[in-house]
Coordinates of C-alpha atoms in Angstrom, one line a residue:
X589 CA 25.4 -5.7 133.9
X590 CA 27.6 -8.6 133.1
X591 CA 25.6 -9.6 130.6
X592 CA 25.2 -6.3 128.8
X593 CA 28.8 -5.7 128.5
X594 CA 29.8 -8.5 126.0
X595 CA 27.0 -8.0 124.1
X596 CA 28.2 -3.9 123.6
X597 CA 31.9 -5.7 123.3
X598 CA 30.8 -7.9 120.8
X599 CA 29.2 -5.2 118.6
X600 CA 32.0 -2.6 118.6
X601 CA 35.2 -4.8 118.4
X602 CA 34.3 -5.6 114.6
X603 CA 34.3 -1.8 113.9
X604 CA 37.6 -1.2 115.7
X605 CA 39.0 -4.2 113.6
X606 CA 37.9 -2.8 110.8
X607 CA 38.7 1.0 111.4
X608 CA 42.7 -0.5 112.4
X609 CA 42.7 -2.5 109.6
X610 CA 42.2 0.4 107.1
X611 CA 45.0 2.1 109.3
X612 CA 47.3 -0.5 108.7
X613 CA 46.7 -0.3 104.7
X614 CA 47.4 3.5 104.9
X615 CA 50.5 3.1 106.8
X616 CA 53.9 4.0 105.2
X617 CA 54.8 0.6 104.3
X618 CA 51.8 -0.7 103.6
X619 CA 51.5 2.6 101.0
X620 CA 54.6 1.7 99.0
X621 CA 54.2 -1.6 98.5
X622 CA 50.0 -0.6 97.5
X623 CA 52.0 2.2 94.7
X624 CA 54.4 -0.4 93.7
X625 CA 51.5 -2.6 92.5
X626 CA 49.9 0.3 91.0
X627 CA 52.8 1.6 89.4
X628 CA 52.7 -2.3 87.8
X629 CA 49.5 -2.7 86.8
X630 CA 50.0 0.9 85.0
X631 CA 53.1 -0.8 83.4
X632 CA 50.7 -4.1 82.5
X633 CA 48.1 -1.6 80.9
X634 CA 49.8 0.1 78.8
X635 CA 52.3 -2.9 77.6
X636 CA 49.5 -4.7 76.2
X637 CA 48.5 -1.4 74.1
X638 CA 52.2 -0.9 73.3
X639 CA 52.3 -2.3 69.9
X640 CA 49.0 -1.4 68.5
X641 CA 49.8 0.5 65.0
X642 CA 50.5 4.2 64.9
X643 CA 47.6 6.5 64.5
X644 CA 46.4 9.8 64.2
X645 CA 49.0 12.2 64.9
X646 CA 51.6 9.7 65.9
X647 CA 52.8 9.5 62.0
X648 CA 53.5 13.1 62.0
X649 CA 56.1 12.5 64.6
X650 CA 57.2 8.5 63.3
X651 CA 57.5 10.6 59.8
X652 CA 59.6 13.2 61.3
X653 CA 62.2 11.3 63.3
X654 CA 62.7 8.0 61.5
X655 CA 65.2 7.7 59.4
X656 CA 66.4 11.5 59.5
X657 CA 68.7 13.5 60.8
X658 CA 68.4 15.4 64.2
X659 CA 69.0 18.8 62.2
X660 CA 65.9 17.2 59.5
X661 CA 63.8 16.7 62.6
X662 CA 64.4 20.6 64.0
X663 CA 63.6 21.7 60.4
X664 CA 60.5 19.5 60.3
X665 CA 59.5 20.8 63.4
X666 CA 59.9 24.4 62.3
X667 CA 58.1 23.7 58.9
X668 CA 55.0 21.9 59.6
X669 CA 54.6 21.0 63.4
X670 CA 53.0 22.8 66.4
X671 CA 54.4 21.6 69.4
X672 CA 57.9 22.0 71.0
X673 CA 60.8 19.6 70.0
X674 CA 61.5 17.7 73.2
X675 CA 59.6 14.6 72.8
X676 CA 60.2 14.8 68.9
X677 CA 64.3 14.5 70.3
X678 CA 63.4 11.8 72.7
X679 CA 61.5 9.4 70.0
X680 CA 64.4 10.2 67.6
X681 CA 66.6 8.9 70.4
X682 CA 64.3 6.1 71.0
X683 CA 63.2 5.3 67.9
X684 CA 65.5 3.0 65.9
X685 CA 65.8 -0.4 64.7
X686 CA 63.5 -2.9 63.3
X687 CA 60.7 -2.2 65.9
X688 CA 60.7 1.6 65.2
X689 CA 57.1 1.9 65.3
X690 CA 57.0 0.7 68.7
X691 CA 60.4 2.5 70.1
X692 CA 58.9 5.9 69.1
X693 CA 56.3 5.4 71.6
X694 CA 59.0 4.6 74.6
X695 CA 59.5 7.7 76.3
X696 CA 56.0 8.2 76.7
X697 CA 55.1 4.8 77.8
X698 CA 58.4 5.4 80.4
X699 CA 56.5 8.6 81.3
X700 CA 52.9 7.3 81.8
X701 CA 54.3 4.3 84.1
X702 CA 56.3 7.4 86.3
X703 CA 53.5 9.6 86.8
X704 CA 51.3 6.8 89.1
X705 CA 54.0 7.0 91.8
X706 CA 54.5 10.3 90.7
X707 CA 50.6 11.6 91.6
X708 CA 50.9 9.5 94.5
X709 CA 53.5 11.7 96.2
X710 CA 51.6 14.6 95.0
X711 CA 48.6 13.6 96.4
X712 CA 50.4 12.5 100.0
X713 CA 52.3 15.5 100.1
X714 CA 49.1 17.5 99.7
X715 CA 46.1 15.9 101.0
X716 CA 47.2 12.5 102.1
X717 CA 48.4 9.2 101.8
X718 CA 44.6 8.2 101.3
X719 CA 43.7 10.2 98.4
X720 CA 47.5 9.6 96.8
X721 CA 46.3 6.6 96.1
X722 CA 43.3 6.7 95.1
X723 CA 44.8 9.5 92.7
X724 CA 46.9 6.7 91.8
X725 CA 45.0 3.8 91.6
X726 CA 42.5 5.9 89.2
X727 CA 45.5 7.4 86.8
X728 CA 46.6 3.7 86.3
X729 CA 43.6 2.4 85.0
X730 CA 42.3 5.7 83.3
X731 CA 41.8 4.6 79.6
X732 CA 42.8 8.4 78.9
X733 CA 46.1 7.5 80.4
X734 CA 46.4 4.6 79.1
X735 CA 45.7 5.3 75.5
X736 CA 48.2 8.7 75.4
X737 CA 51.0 6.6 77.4
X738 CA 51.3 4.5 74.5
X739 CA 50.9 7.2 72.0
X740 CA 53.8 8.4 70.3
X741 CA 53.4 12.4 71.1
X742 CA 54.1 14.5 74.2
X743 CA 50.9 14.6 76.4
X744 CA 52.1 11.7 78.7
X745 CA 55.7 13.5 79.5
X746 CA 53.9 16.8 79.7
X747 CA 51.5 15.7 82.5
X748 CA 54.4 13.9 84.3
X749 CA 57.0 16.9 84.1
X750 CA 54.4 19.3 85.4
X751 CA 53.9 16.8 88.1
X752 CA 57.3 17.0 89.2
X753 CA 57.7 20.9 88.8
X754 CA 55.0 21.0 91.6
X755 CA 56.4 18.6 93.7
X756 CA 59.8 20.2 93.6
X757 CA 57.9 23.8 93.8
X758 CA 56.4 22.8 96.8
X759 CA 59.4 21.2 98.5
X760 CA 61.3 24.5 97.8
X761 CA 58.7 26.7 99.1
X762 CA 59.0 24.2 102.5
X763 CA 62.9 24.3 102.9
X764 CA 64.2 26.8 100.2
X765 CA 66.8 24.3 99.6
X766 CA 68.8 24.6 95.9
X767 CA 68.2 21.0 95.0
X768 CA 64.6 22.2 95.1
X769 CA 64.5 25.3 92.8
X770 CA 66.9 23.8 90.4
X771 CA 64.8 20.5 90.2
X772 CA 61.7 23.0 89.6
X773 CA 63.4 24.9 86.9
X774 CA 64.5 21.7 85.0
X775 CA 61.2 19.9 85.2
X776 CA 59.3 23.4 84.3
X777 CA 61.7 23.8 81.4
X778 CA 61.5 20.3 79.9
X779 CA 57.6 20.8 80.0
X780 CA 57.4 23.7 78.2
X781 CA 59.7 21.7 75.5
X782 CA 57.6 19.2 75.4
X783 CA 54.0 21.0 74.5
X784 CA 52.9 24.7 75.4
X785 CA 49.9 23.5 77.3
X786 CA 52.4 22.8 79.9
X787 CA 52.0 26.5 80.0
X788 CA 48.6 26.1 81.5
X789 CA 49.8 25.0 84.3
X790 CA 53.4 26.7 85.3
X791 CA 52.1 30.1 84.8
X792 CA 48.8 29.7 87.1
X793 CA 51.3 27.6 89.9
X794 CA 54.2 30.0 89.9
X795 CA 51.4 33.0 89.9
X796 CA 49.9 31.4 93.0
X797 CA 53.5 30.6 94.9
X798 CA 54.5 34.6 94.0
X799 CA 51.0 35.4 96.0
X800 CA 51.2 33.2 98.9
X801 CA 55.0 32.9 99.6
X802 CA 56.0 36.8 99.2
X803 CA 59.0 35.5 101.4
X804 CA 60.7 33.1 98.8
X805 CA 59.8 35.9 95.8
X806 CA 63.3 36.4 95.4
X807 CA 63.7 32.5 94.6
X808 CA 60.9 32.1 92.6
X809 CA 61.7 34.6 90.1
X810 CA 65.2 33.3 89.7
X811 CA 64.2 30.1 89.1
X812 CA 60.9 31.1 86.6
X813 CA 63.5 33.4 85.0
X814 CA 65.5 30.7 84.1
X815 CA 63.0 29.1 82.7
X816 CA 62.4 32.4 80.8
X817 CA 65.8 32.7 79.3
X818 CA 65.8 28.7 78.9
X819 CA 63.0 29.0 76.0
X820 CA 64.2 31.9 74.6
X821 CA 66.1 30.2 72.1
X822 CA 62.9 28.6 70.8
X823 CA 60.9 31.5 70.9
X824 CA 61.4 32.4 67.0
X825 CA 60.5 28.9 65.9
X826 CA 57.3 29.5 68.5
X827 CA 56.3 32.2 66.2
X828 CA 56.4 30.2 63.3
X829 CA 54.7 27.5 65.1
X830 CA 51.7 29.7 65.6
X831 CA 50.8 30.1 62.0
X832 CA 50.1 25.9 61.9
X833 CA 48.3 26.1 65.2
X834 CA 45.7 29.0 64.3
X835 CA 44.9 27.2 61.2
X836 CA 44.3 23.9 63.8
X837 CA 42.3 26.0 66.1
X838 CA 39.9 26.8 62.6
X839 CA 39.4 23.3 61.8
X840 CA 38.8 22.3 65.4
X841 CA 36.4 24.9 65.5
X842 CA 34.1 22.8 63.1
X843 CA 35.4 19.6 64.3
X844 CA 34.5 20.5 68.0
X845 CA 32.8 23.9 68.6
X846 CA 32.6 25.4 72.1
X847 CA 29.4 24.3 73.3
X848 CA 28.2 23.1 76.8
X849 CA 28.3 19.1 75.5
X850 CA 31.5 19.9 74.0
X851 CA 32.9 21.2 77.1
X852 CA 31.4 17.6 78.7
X853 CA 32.2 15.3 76.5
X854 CA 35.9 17.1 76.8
X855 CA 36.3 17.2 80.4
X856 CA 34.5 13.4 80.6
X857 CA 37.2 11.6 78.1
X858 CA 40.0 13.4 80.2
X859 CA 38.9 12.3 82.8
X860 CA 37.4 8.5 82.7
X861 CA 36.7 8.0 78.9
X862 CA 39.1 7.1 76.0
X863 CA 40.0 10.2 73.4
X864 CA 38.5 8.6 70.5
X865 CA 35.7 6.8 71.8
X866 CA 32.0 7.7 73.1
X867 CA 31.7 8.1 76.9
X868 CA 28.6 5.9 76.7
X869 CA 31.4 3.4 75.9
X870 CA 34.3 4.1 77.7
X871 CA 34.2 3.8 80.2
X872 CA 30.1 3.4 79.8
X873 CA 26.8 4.9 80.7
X874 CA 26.6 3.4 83.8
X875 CA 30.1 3.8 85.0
X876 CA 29.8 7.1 84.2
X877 CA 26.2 7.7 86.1
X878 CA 28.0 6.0 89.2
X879 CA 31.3 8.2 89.3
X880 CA 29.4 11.3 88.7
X881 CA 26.7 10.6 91.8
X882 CA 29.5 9.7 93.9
X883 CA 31.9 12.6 93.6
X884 CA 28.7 15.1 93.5
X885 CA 27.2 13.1 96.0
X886 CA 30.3 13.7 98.7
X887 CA 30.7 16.9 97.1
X888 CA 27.8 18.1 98.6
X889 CA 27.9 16.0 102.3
X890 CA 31.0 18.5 102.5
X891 CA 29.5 21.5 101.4
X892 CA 26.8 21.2 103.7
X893 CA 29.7 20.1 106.6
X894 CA 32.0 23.2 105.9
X895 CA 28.5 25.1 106.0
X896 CA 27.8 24.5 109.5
X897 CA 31.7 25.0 110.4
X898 CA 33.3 28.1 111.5
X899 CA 35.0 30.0 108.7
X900 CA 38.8 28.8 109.6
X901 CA 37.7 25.5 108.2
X902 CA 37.7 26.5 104.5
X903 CA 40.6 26.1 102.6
X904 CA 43.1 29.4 102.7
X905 CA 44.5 30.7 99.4
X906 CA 47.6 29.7 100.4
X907 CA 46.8 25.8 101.1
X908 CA 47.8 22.6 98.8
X909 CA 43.9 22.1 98.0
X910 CA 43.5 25.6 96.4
X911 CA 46.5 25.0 94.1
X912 CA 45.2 22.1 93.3
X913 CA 41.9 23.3 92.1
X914 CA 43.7 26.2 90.6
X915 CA 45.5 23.4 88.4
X916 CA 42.9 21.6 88.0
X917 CA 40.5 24.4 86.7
X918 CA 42.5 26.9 85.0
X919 CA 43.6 24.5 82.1
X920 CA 39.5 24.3 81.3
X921 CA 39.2 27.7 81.8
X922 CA 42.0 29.1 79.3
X923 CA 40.6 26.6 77.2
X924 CA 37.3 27.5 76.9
X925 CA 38.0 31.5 77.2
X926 CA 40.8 30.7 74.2
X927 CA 37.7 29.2 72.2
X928 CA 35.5 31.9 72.5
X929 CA 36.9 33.5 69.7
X930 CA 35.6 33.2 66.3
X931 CA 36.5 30.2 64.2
X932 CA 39.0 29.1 66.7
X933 CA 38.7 25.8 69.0
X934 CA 41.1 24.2 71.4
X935 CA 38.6 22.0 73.0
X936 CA 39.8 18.6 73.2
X937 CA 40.2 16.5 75.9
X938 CA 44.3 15.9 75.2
X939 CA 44.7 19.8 75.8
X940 CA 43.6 18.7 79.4
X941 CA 46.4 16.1 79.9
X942 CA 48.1 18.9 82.1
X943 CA 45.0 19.1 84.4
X944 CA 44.1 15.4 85.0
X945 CA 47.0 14.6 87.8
X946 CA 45.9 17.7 89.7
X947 CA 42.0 16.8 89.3
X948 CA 42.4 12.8 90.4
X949 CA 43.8 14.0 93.7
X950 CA 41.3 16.3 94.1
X951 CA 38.4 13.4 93.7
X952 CA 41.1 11.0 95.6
X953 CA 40.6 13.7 98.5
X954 CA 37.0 13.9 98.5
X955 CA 36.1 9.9 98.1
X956 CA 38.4 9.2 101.1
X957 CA 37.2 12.3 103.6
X958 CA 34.0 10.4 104.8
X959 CA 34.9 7.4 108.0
X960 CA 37.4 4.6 106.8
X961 CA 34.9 1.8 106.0
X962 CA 32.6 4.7 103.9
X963 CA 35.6 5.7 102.4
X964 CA 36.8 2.3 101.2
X965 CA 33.4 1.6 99.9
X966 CA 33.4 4.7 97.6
X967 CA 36.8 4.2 96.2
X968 CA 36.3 1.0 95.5
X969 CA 33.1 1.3 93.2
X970 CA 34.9 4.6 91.9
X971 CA 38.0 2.2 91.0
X972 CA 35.7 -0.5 89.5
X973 CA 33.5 2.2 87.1
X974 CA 37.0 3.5 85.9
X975 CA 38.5 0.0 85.4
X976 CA 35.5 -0.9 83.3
X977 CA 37.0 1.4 81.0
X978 CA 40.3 0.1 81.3
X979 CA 39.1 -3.7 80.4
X980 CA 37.0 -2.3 77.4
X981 CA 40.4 -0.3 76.4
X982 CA 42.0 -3.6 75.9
X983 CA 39.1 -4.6 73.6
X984 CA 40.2 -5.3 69.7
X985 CA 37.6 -2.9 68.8
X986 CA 38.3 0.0 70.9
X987 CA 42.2 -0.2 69.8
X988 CA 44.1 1.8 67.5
X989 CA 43.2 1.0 63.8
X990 CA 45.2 -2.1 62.6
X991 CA 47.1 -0.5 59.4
X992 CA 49.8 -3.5 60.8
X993 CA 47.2 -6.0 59.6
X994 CA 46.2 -4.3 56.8
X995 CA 50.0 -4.2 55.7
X996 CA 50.5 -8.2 56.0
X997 CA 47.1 -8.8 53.9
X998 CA 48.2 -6.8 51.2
X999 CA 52.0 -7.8 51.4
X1000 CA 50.7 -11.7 51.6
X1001 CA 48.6 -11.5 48.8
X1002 CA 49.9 -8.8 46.1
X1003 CA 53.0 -9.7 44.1
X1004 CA 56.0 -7.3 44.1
X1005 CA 56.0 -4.5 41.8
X1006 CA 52.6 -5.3 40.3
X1007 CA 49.3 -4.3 41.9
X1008 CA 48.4 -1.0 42.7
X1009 CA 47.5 -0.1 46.0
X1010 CA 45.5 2.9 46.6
X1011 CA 45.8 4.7 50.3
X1012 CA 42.8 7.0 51.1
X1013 CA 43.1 9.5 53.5
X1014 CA 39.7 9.3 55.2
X1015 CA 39.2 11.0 58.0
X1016 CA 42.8 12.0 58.2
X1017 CA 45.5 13.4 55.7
X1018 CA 49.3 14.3 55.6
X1019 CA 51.2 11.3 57.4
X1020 CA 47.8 9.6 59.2
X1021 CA 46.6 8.9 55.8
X1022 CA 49.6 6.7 55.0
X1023 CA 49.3 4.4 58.3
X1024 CA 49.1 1.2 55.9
X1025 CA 52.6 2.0 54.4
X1026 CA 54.5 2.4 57.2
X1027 CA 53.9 -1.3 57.3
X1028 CA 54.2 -2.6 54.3
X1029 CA 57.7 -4.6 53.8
X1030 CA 57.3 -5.4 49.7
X1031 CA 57.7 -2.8 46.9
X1032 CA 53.9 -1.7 46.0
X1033 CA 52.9 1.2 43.4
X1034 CA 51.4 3.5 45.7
X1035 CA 48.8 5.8 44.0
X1036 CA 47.5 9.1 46.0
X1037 CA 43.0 9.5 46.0
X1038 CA 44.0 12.1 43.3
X1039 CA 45.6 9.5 40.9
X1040 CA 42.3 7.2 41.4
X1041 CA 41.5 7.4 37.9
X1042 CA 45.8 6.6 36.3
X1043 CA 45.9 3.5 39.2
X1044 CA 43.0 2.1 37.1
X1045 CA 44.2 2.8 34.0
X1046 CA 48.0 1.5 34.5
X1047 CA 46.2 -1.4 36.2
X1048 CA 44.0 -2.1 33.2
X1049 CA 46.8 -1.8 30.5
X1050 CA 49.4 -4.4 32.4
X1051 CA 46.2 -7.0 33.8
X1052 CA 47.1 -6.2 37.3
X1053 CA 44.9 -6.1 40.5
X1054 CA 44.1 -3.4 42.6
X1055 CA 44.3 -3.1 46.1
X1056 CA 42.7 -0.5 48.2
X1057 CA 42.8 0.5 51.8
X1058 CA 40.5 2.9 53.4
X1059 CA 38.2 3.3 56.5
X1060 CA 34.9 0.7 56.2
X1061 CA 32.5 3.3 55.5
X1062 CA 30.0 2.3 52.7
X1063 CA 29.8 5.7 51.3
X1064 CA 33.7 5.5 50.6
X1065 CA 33.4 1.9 49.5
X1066 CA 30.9 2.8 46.8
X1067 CA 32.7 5.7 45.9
X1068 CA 36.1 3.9 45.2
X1069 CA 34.7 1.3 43.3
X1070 CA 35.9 0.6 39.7
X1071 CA 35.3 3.3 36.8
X1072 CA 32.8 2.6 34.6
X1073 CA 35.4 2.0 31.8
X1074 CA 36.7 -0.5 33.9
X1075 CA 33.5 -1.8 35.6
X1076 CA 33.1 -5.0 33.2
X1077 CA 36.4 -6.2 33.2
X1078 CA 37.3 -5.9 36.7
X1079 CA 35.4 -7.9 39.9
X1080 CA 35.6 -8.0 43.3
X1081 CA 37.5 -10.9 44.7
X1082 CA 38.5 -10.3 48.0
X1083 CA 37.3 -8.1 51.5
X1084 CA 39.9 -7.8 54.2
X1085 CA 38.4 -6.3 57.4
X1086 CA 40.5 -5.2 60.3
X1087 CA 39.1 -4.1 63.8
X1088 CA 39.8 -1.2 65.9
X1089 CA 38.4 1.9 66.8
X1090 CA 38.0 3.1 62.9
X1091 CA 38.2 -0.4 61.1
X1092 CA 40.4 -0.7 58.1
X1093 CA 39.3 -2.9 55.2
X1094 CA 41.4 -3.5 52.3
X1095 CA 39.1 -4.4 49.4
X1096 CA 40.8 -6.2 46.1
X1097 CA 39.6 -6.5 42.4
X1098 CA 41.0 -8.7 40.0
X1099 CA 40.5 -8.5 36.3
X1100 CA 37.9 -10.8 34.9
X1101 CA 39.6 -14.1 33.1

């Protein structure tokens, strides 16, 4: 007997240390000072990302706010745009100076920092402190998130304002208080200025309080009817708006057709991969493979659990985890319903910005329901396959493109006034084909791909080079290569290669002596 008992002491006390250990790191305290670090490392991410050049769509916004007026940037907007002018009049705020290229990109960089503690609180509000911050954890290290928190467009302040419209929703609904409902109309209001997808998730959220709190219906259509009358205004230039965005939805509909791998490889990048890079790169085939056993994996445990439970012990319409999987699903669904249509496609993985915060805290939920030392276990490989994305973000060849480097070639080696440089607008046009002149700081003659053939000429005729920039594809660089007028009298002399995640090289002939 006396010997038994410190041999059973001797194997349980490591499990109670263990099991109050885990305790203490879920505690209060010991939660805000884990989110503060979090909230840091988000900040260190996406710092390090911060001055990458502009790309893609971020030059139809740097093109529209710098160096105009705020009455230019509404007509802009009106003209040729398709999203909602709140973050165009936050980067026009933001955006001036010498580092303009960088400044553009502040509010959502301010934005994408905000929203880890932000989806902490959403998640500890709704399912725990637990899966707050694994919710957390995993939005801080997402490449997704880190790539459109340092992008100079609206998807990081969207997903953050529609984080706070549901916290402050769900306080209101709780104590009907005014500081509440008025917080909820402000953040629901600034989202819906800030891109329409935010739409895919205020309509579904206030549709779901409406059903499940019929006593605060008086409350929640004042405060959605003020978000109404709030947009109004805006309305008209809406309807303009929609002209630029069906002609989008056609080109996307060639670009990325609704198809089951589509719908994948959209939902994937959202959430663990990088927008413009292959999952089986970001964040991996293998990271990949282990976050999808795991979360299937515990899916399932808790299917089979709730199967042997009594009924009470599903989720009731009315609970936080059946908003959250309302959020978290209807986005898709819209999506994908939206697509069905001929020639029109709205499946990419930014449209799903809105849906991500709501998704990580249902996974945070599910890693962290099995016992604390399982739990720990599973978040921690879940943490590691996404942060394997996060390490291969920082990568020079999974950044942006470097038109910066491309700019300080051609501005070292190209006199003033006298080469001709030659900006091609592969895969992109408008503004993201002119990436390479937002950089350059000496006077160049710039020649559109249409003017190919009077660049050479001029060239010819006053003895000077020609510089070209365009995406390192050999098809292009063979295409662009001198006209056969000009073929003996000019050579290649020079090959600049940049890196990134569509390298830029800027090739340079110089006439034969």
């Amino acid at each position: 007997m006396s010997s038994a008992a410190p041999g059973s002491g001797a194997q349980v006390a490591p499990r109670l240390n263990r099991t109050s250990t885990l305790r203490a790191l879920s505690s209060p305290a010991a939660a805000a000072w884990l989110v503060i670090g979090l909230t840091v490392l988000a900040f260190g991410l996406r710092w390090a990302c911060l001055r990458q050049s502009l790309f893609g769509d971020e030059l139809f916004l740097y093109e529209a706010v710098h160096g105009r007026s705020l009455g230019q940037v509404f007509h802009t907007l009106r003209e040729s745009e398709k999203t909602p002018p709140l973050g165009f009049v936050l980067a026009w705020l933001t955006g001036r100076g010498g580092s303009a290229d960088v400044l553009v990109r502040l509010p959502s960089f301010v934005a994408g920092v905000a929203t880890v503690p932000l989806v902490y609180l959403l998640g500890s509000r709704t399912m725990g402190r637990a899966a707050g911050l694994l919710a957390a954890a995993w939005f801080a290290l997402s490449p997704f998130e880190i790539f459109y928190g340092t992008e100079a467009r609206g998807y990081a302040i969207v997903a953050a304002l529609v984080v706070t419209s549901t916290l402050a929703l769900l306080a209101a609904l709780e104590q009907s208080r005014a500081r509440w409902w008025v917080l909820y109309a402000l953040a629901a209001t600034a989202a819906v200025y800030t891109h329409y997808i935010a739409a895919l998730t205020l309509i579904p959220q206030a549709a779901w309080a409406l059903w499940t709190h019929r006593e605060r219906a008086r409350e929640l259509l004042i405060a959605n009817g003020a978000v109404v009358l709030a947009f109004l205004p805006w309305v008209p230039s809406f309807l303009l708006q929609a002209r630029h965005s069906s002609d989008e939805a056609k080109r996307l509909s060639l670009l990325s057709p609704l198809t089951l791998s589509n719908v994948e490889e959209a939902v994937g990048k959202a959430l663990a991969g990088h927008p413009f890079v292959a999952l089986r790169e970001i964040p991996g085939r293998s990271a990949l493979a282990v976050l999808a056993i795991l979360l299937v994996s515990v899916a399932v445990a808790l299917g089979f659990q709730w199967a042997r439970q009594e009924r009470r012990a599903m989720p009731r319409a009315g609970s936080p985890a059946t908003l959250l999987a309302l959020l978290a699903l209807f986005p898709l669904a819209a999506i994908v319903l939206y697509s069905l249509q001929p020639d029109t496609s709205f499946l990419l993985a930014r449209n799903l910005s809105v849906a991500v915060p709501y998704a990580l805290v249902l996974f945070g939920w599910l890693l962290t329901r099995p016992r604390p030392e399982i739990a720990v276990a599973l978040s921690v490989v879940a943490l590691a396959a996404v942060g394997v994305g996060a390490v291969r973000t920082l990568s020079p060849d999974h950044q942006r493109p470097d038109a910066r480097g491309a700019a300080r070639y051609i501005d070292a080696n190209a006199s003033p006034n006298v080469p001709v440089v030659v900006e091609l607008p592969f895969p992109f046009r408008g503004a993201p084909a002119r990436a390479t002149q937002v950089y350059l700081r000496r006077p160049h003659r710039i020649f559109k791909p249409a003017a190919w053939p009077f660049a050479w000429a001029i060239a010819a005729r006053t003895g000077a080079p020609v510089f070209v920039t365009l995406q390192n594809i050999p098809a292009l660089l063979r295409l662009y290569r001198p006209p056969p007028q000009y073929t003996s009298r000019y050579r290649l002399v020079a090959r600049h290669l940049t890196r990134g995640i569509t390298p830029l090289v800027v090739v340079e002939y110089a006439p034969r002596r």
